[in-house]
Amino acid sequence: MDDTLRKLRTVLSNRSVAIENEAEYMSSAVIVPLIFQENNWHVLFEVRAANLNRQPGEVCFPGGRIEADENPLEAAMRETSEELGISMESINPLGSLNYVVATMGVILHPFVAYLSEDALLEPNYSEVAEVFTIPLEWLINTEPQEAYMEVATRPMGGFPIHLLPPGYPDDWKRRKSYSVLFYEYNQYVVWGLTAKVLNGFVKLFRAAQA
């Protein structure tokens, strides 16, 4: 074999494959927390504080940005501990779910964990307005509502339109549509990435119980 190709094969076979443009995304990790109360398993959610710059008042799972010196699970557990005011020892990981690459520039790494029964929740109210739970049985028997959003792109100032094929639009160009899920439970609405992760977990749970 040509020496050039042999060297190229060596480089390609010895490298780890990664997402080429991962730096363009914010990498975050969350915990889907299971908690046993009232003789049943529930999934715990947070309502984000109203003063937050990003997604104030929305329902989410505990979690946040992955720092440079930690892996996704470490980040998810650290953020959960800080937001719920519980010890790391109270968070018992069960495994990971599929990660989600979101159109708004987020790579989300979700994990499932159960919270120890003796864990005393003391939410950090600078980030968490309140916490609530939904019975797992209700989630298993409820299909989410589904709607669709559209993604489009528009060249910014200085974009070299003249280098593209003739007729390329200089205004908004439709790219794709994607589904958005909604769960309505009492006065709460779980939607967006949180609902997508939740739906993936529920499907996996159903399969595990079959």
mmCIF file of C-alpha atoms in Angstrom:
data_model
loop_
_atom_site.group_PDB
_atom_site.id
_atom_site.type_symbol
_atom_site.label_atom_id
_atom_site.label_comp_id
_atom_site.label_asym_id
_atom_site.label_seq_id
_atom_site.Cartn_x
_atom_site.Cartn_y
_atom_site.Cartn_z
ATOM 1 C CA MET A 1 0.000 0.000 0.000
ATOM 2 C CA ASP A 2 1.179 3.504 -0.754
ATOM 3 C CA ASP A 3 3.017 4.979 2.244
ATOM 4 C CA THR A 4 0.777 8.073 2.167
ATOM 5 C CA LEU A 5 -2.372 5.966 2.562
ATOM 6 C CA ARG A 6 -0.746 3.806 5.247
ATOM 7 C CA LYS A 7 0.076 6.869 7.338
ATOM 8 C CA LEU A 8 -3.430 8.244 6.834
ATOM 9 C CA ARG A 9 -4.983 4.939 7.910
ATOM 10 C CA THR A 10 -2.842 4.925 11.064
ATOM 11 C CA VAL A 11 -3.966 8.425 12.014
ATOM 12 C CA LEU A 12 -7.654 7.697 11.321
ATOM 13 C CA SER A 13 -7.741 4.349 13.123
ATOM 14 C CA ASN A 14 -6.037 5.645 16.272
ATOM 15 C CA ARG A 15 -8.197 8.701 16.869
ATOM 16 C CA SER A 16 -11.397 9.070 18.852
ATOM 17 C CA VAL A 17 -14.395 10.276 16.878
ATOM 18 C CA ALA A 18 -16.031 13.420 18.237
ATOM 19 C CA ILE A 19 -18.478 16.099 17.128
ATOM 20 C CA GLU A 20 -16.433 18.395 14.866
ATOM 21 C CA ASN A 21 -18.289 21.592 15.776
ATOM 22 C CA GLU A 22 -18.978 20.760 19.429
ATOM 23 C CA ALA A 23 -17.476 24.101 20.503
ATOM 24 C CA GLU A 24 -20.431 25.831 18.811
ATOM 25 C CA TYR A 25 -22.796 24.155 21.282
ATOM 26 C CA MET A 26 -23.328 24.521 25.004
ATOM 27 C CA SER A 27 -22.867 21.127 26.650
ATOM 28 C CA SER A 28 -25.209 20.525 29.585
ATOM 29 C CA ALA A 29 -26.265 17.568 31.700
ATOM 30 C CA VAL A 30 -29.434 16.867 33.689
ATOM 31 C CA ILE A 31 -30.793 14.299 36.102
ATOM 32 C CA VAL A 32 -34.250 12.755 35.702
ATOM 33 C CA PRO A 33 -34.851 12.352 39.451
ATOM 34 C CA LEU A 34 -37.043 9.523 40.731
ATOM 35 C CA ILE A 35 -38.412 9.891 44.228
ATOM 36 C CA PHE A 36 -40.529 7.432 46.225
ATOM 37 C CA GLN A 37 -43.400 9.057 48.075
ATOM 38 C CA GLU A 38 -46.999 8.203 48.943
ATOM 39 C CA ASN A 39 -46.187 4.543 48.175
ATOM 40 C CA ASN A 40 -45.441 5.324 44.523
ATOM 41 C CA TRP A 41 -42.572 6.428 42.324
ATOM 42 C CA HIS A 42 -42.672 10.012 41.088
ATOM 43 C CA VAL A 43 -40.523 12.092 38.749
ATOM 44 C CA LEU A 44 -39.324 15.351 40.282
ATOM 45 C CA PHE A 45 -39.215 18.634 38.360
ATOM 46 C CA GLU A 46 -38.079 22.177 39.037
ATOM 47 C CA VAL A 47 -39.660 25.492 38.073
ATOM 48 C CA ARG A 48 -36.904 27.929 37.155
ATOM 49 C CA ALA A 49 -36.744 31.175 39.134
ATOM 50 C CA ALA A 50 -38.362 34.210 37.512
ATOM 51 C CA ASN A 51 -35.182 36.304 37.766
ATOM 52 C CA LEU A 52 -33.047 34.008 35.601
ATOM 53 C CA ASN A 53 -31.884 35.306 32.224
ATOM 54 C CA ARG A 54 -32.496 32.024 30.422
ATOM 55 C CA GLN A 55 -35.938 30.377 30.374
ATOM 56 C CA PRO A 56 -37.351 31.992 33.543
ATOM 57 C CA GLY A 57 -40.419 30.283 34.977
ATOM 58 C CA GLU A 58 -40.091 27.173 32.816
ATOM 59 C CA VAL A 59 -40.260 23.585 34.048
ATOM 60 C CA CYS A 60 -36.989 21.674 33.850
ATOM 61 C CA PHE A 61 -34.921 18.871 35.330
ATOM 62 C CA PRO A 62 -32.073 19.752 37.697
ATOM 63 C CA GLY A 63 -28.795 20.192 35.863
ATOM 64 C CA GLY A 64 -26.655 22.683 34.008
ATOM 65 C CA ARG A 65 -23.485 23.414 32.108
ATOM 66 C CA ILE A 66 -20.657 20.875 32.014
ATOM 67 C CA GLU A 67 -17.441 22.454 33.251
ATOM 68 C CA ALA A 68 -14.071 21.715 31.625
ATOM 69 C CA ASP A 69 -12.822 19.568 34.515
ATOM 70 C CA GLU A 70 -15.826 17.243 34.828
ATOM 71 C CA ASN A 71 -17.690 14.624 32.827
ATOM 72 C CA PRO A 72 -21.436 14.868 32.082
ATOM 73 C CA LEU A 73 -22.552 12.711 35.033
ATOM 74 C CA GLU A 74 -20.389 14.662 37.474
ATOM 75 C CA ALA A 75 -21.882 17.898 36.186
ATOM 76 C CA ALA A 76 -25.448 16.599 36.428
ATOM 77 C CA MET A 77 -24.926 15.403 40.001
ATOM 78 C CA ARG A 78 -23.159 18.601 41.089
ATOM 79 C CA GLU A 79 -25.887 20.824 39.664
ATOM 80 C CA THR A 80 -28.636 18.647 41.146
ATOM 81 C CA SER A 81 -26.982 18.791 44.563
ATOM 82 C CA GLU A 82 -26.637 22.578 44.370
ATOM 83 C CA GLU A 83 -30.135 23.267 43.056
ATOM 84 C CA LEU A 84 -32.039 20.882 45.343
ATOM 85 C CA GLY A 85 -29.835 21.433 48.402
ATOM 86 C CA ILE A 86 -29.104 17.743 48.923
ATOM 87 C CA SER A 87 -25.865 15.829 49.354
ATOM 88 C CA MET A 88 -24.201 14.044 46.452
ATOM 89 C CA GLU A 89 -24.629 10.802 48.425
ATOM 90 C CA SER A 90 -28.411 11.220 48.185
ATOM 91 C CA ILE A 91 -28.275 11.034 44.375
ATOM 92 C CA ASN A 92 -28.102 7.424 43.171
ATOM 93 C CA PRO A 93 -27.430 7.169 39.410
ATOM 94 C CA LEU A 94 -29.134 4.356 37.490
ATOM 95 C CA GLY A 95 -27.788 5.036 34.000
ATOM 96 C CA SER A 96 -27.831 7.369 31.036
ATOM 97 C CA LEU A 97 -30.421 8.216 28.405
ATOM 98 C CA ASN A 98 -29.756 9.183 24.794
ATOM 99 C CA TYR A 99 -28.249 12.642 24.587
ATOM 100 C CA VAL A 100 -30.097 15.316 22.663
ATOM 101 C CA VAL A 101 -28.643 17.798 20.163
ATOM 102 C CA ALA A 102 -31.022 20.750 20.168
ATOM 103 C CA THR A 103 -31.600 23.237 17.374
ATOM 104 C CA MET A 104 -30.908 26.177 19.707
ATOM 105 C CA GLY A 105 -27.300 25.093 20.182
ATOM 106 C CA VAL A 106 -27.330 22.748 23.181
ATOM 107 C CA ILE A 107 -26.000 19.216 23.565
ATOM 108 C CA LEU A 108 -27.881 17.714 26.495
ATOM 109 C CA HIS A 109 -26.678 14.638 28.394
ATOM 110 C CA PRO A 110 -29.531 13.169 30.521
ATOM 111 C CA PHE A 111 -29.166 10.623 33.321
ATOM 112 C CA VAL A 112 -31.678 8.803 35.515
ATOM 113 C CA ALA A 113 -31.152 8.656 39.268
ATOM 114 C CA TYR A 114 -33.244 8.022 42.349
ATOM 115 C CA LEU A 115 -33.113 10.292 45.361
ATOM 116 C CA SER A 116 -32.678 8.639 48.752
ATOM 117 C CA GLU A 117 -35.843 8.600 50.836
ATOM 118 C CA ASP A 118 -34.110 10.470 53.646
ATOM 119 C CA ALA A 119 -32.992 13.289 51.333
ATOM 120 C CA LEU A 120 -34.299 16.613 52.661
ATOM 121 C CA LEU A 121 -34.913 18.969 49.763
ATOM 122 C CA GLU A 122 -33.821 22.551 50.387
ATOM 123 C CA PRO A 123 -34.031 24.205 46.950
ATOM 124 C CA ASN A 124 -31.746 27.089 46.058
ATOM 125 C CA TYR A 125 -34.413 29.731 45.523
ATOM 126 C CA SER A 126 -32.082 32.005 43.571
ATOM 127 C CA GLU A 127 -32.375 29.412 40.781
ATOM 128 C CA VAL A 128 -35.428 27.311 41.665
ATOM 129 C CA ALA A 129 -38.836 28.864 42.298
ATOM 130 C CA GLU A 130 -40.400 25.551 43.357
ATOM 131 C CA VAL A 131 -40.231 21.798 42.918
ATOM 132 C CA PHE A 132 -43.077 19.389 42.191
ATOM 133 C CA THR A 133 -43.520 15.761 41.245
ATOM 134 C CA ILE A 134 -45.598 13.815 38.743
ATOM 135 C CA PRO A 135 -46.524 10.186 39.489
ATOM 136 C CA LEU A 136 -44.646 7.809 37.235
ATOM 137 C CA GLU A 137 -47.873 5.835 36.724
ATOM 138 C CA TRP A 138 -49.550 8.950 35.296
ATOM 139 C CA LEU A 139 -46.672 9.511 32.901
ATOM 140 C CA ILE A 140 -46.721 5.899 31.733
ATOM 141 C CA ASN A 141 -50.420 6.175 30.866
ATOM 142 C CA THR A 142 -50.282 9.631 29.263
ATOM 143 C CA GLU A 143 -49.204 10.452 25.732
ATOM 144 C CA PRO A 144 -47.807 13.959 25.255
ATOM 145 C CA GLN A 145 -49.312 16.510 22.903
ATOM 146 C CA GLU A 146 -47.200 17.121 19.809
ATOM 147 C CA ALA A 147 -46.775 20.320 17.814
ATOM 148 C CA TYR A 148 -44.189 21.560 15.325
ATOM 149 C CA MET A 149 -41.747 24.441 15.018
ATOM 150 C CA GLU A 150 -39.799 25.581 11.983
ATOM 151 C CA VAL A 151 -36.099 26.359 11.695
ATOM 152 C CA ALA A 152 -34.826 28.904 9.178
ATOM 153 C CA THR A 153 -31.497 30.604 8.423
ATOM 154 C CA ARG A 154 -30.660 34.122 7.260
ATOM 155 C CA PRO A 155 -27.219 35.397 6.144
ATOM 156 C CA MET A 156 -25.768 38.060 8.437
ATOM 157 C CA GLY A 157 -24.034 41.235 7.343
ATOM 158 C CA GLY A 158 -20.854 40.602 5.399
ATOM 159 C CA PHE A 159 -21.886 37.083 4.366
ATOM 160 C CA PRO A 160 -20.373 36.414 0.880
ATOM 161 C CA ILE A 161 -23.592 35.629 -0.986
ATOM 162 C CA HIS A 162 -21.697 36.077 -4.283
ATOM 163 C CA LEU A 163 -19.708 32.907 -3.561
ATOM 164 C CA LEU A 164 -22.857 30.776 -3.458
ATOM 165 C CA PRO A 165 -24.807 29.366 -6.417
ATOM 166 C CA PRO A 166 -27.003 31.893 -8.289
ATOM 167 C CA GLY A 167 -30.409 32.412 -6.736
ATOM 168 C CA TYR A 168 -29.390 31.708 -3.122
ATOM 169 C CA PRO A 169 -31.821 33.766 -1.011
ATOM 170 C CA ASP A 170 -30.460 36.715 0.956
ATOM 171 C CA ASP A 171 -33.396 36.586 3.392
ATOM 172 C CA TRP A 172 -34.800 33.794 5.562
ATOM 173 C CA LYS A 173 -34.471 30.288 4.114
ATOM 174 C CA ARG A 174 -36.547 27.477 5.556
ATOM 175 C CA ARG A 175 -34.437 24.530 6.705
ATOM 176 C CA LYS A 176 -36.615 22.024 8.551
ATOM 177 C CA SER A 177 -39.400 21.516 11.044
ATOM 178 C CA TYR A 178 -39.165 19.560 14.260
ATOM 179 C CA SER A 179 -41.628 18.255 16.826
ATOM 180 C CA VAL A 180 -42.192 19.777 20.261
ATOM 181 C CA LEU A 181 -43.820 17.710 23.017
ATOM 182 C CA PHE A 182 -46.087 18.936 25.824
ATOM 183 C CA TYR A 183 -47.245 17.268 29.052
ATOM 184 C CA GLU A 184 -49.976 19.091 30.995
ATOM 185 C CA TYR A 185 -50.212 18.095 34.649
ATOM 186 C CA ASN A 186 -52.387 20.210 36.953
ATOM 187 C CA GLN A 187 -51.105 23.786 36.563
ATOM 188 C CA TYR A 188 -47.743 22.704 35.167
ATOM 189 C CA VAL A 189 -46.636 22.343 31.559
ATOM 190 C CA VAL A 190 -43.568 20.237 30.771
ATOM 191 C CA TRP A 191 -42.399 20.973 27.249
ATOM 192 C CA GLY A 192 -39.423 21.392 24.925
ATOM 193 C CA LEU A 193 -36.162 19.597 25.705
ATOM 194 C CA THR A 194 -37.424 18.559 29.143
ATOM 195 C CA ALA A 195 -40.469 16.885 27.594
ATOM 196 C CA LYS A 196 -38.292 15.202 24.942
ATOM 197 C CA VAL A 197 -35.990 13.750 27.601
ATOM 198 C CA LEU A 198 -38.994 12.758 29.730
ATOM 199 C CA ASN A 199 -40.659 11.014 26.796
ATOM 200 C CA GLY A 200 -37.472 9.081 26.057
ATOM 201 C CA PHE A 201 -37.284 7.984 29.686
ATOM 202 C CA VAL A 202 -40.948 6.942 29.789
ATOM 203 C CA LYS A 203 -40.549 4.829 26.641
ATOM 204 C CA LEU A 204 -37.475 3.155 28.113
ATOM 205 C CA PHE A 205 -39.280 2.526 31.406
ATOM 206 C CA ARG A 206 -42.230 0.922 29.614
ATOM 207 C CA ALA A 207 -39.857 -1.366 27.725
ATOM 208 C CA ALA A 208 -38.065 -2.311 30.959
ATOM 209 C CA GLN A 209 -41.360 -3.309 32.595
ATOM 210 C CA ALA A 210 -42.653 -5.356 29.637
#
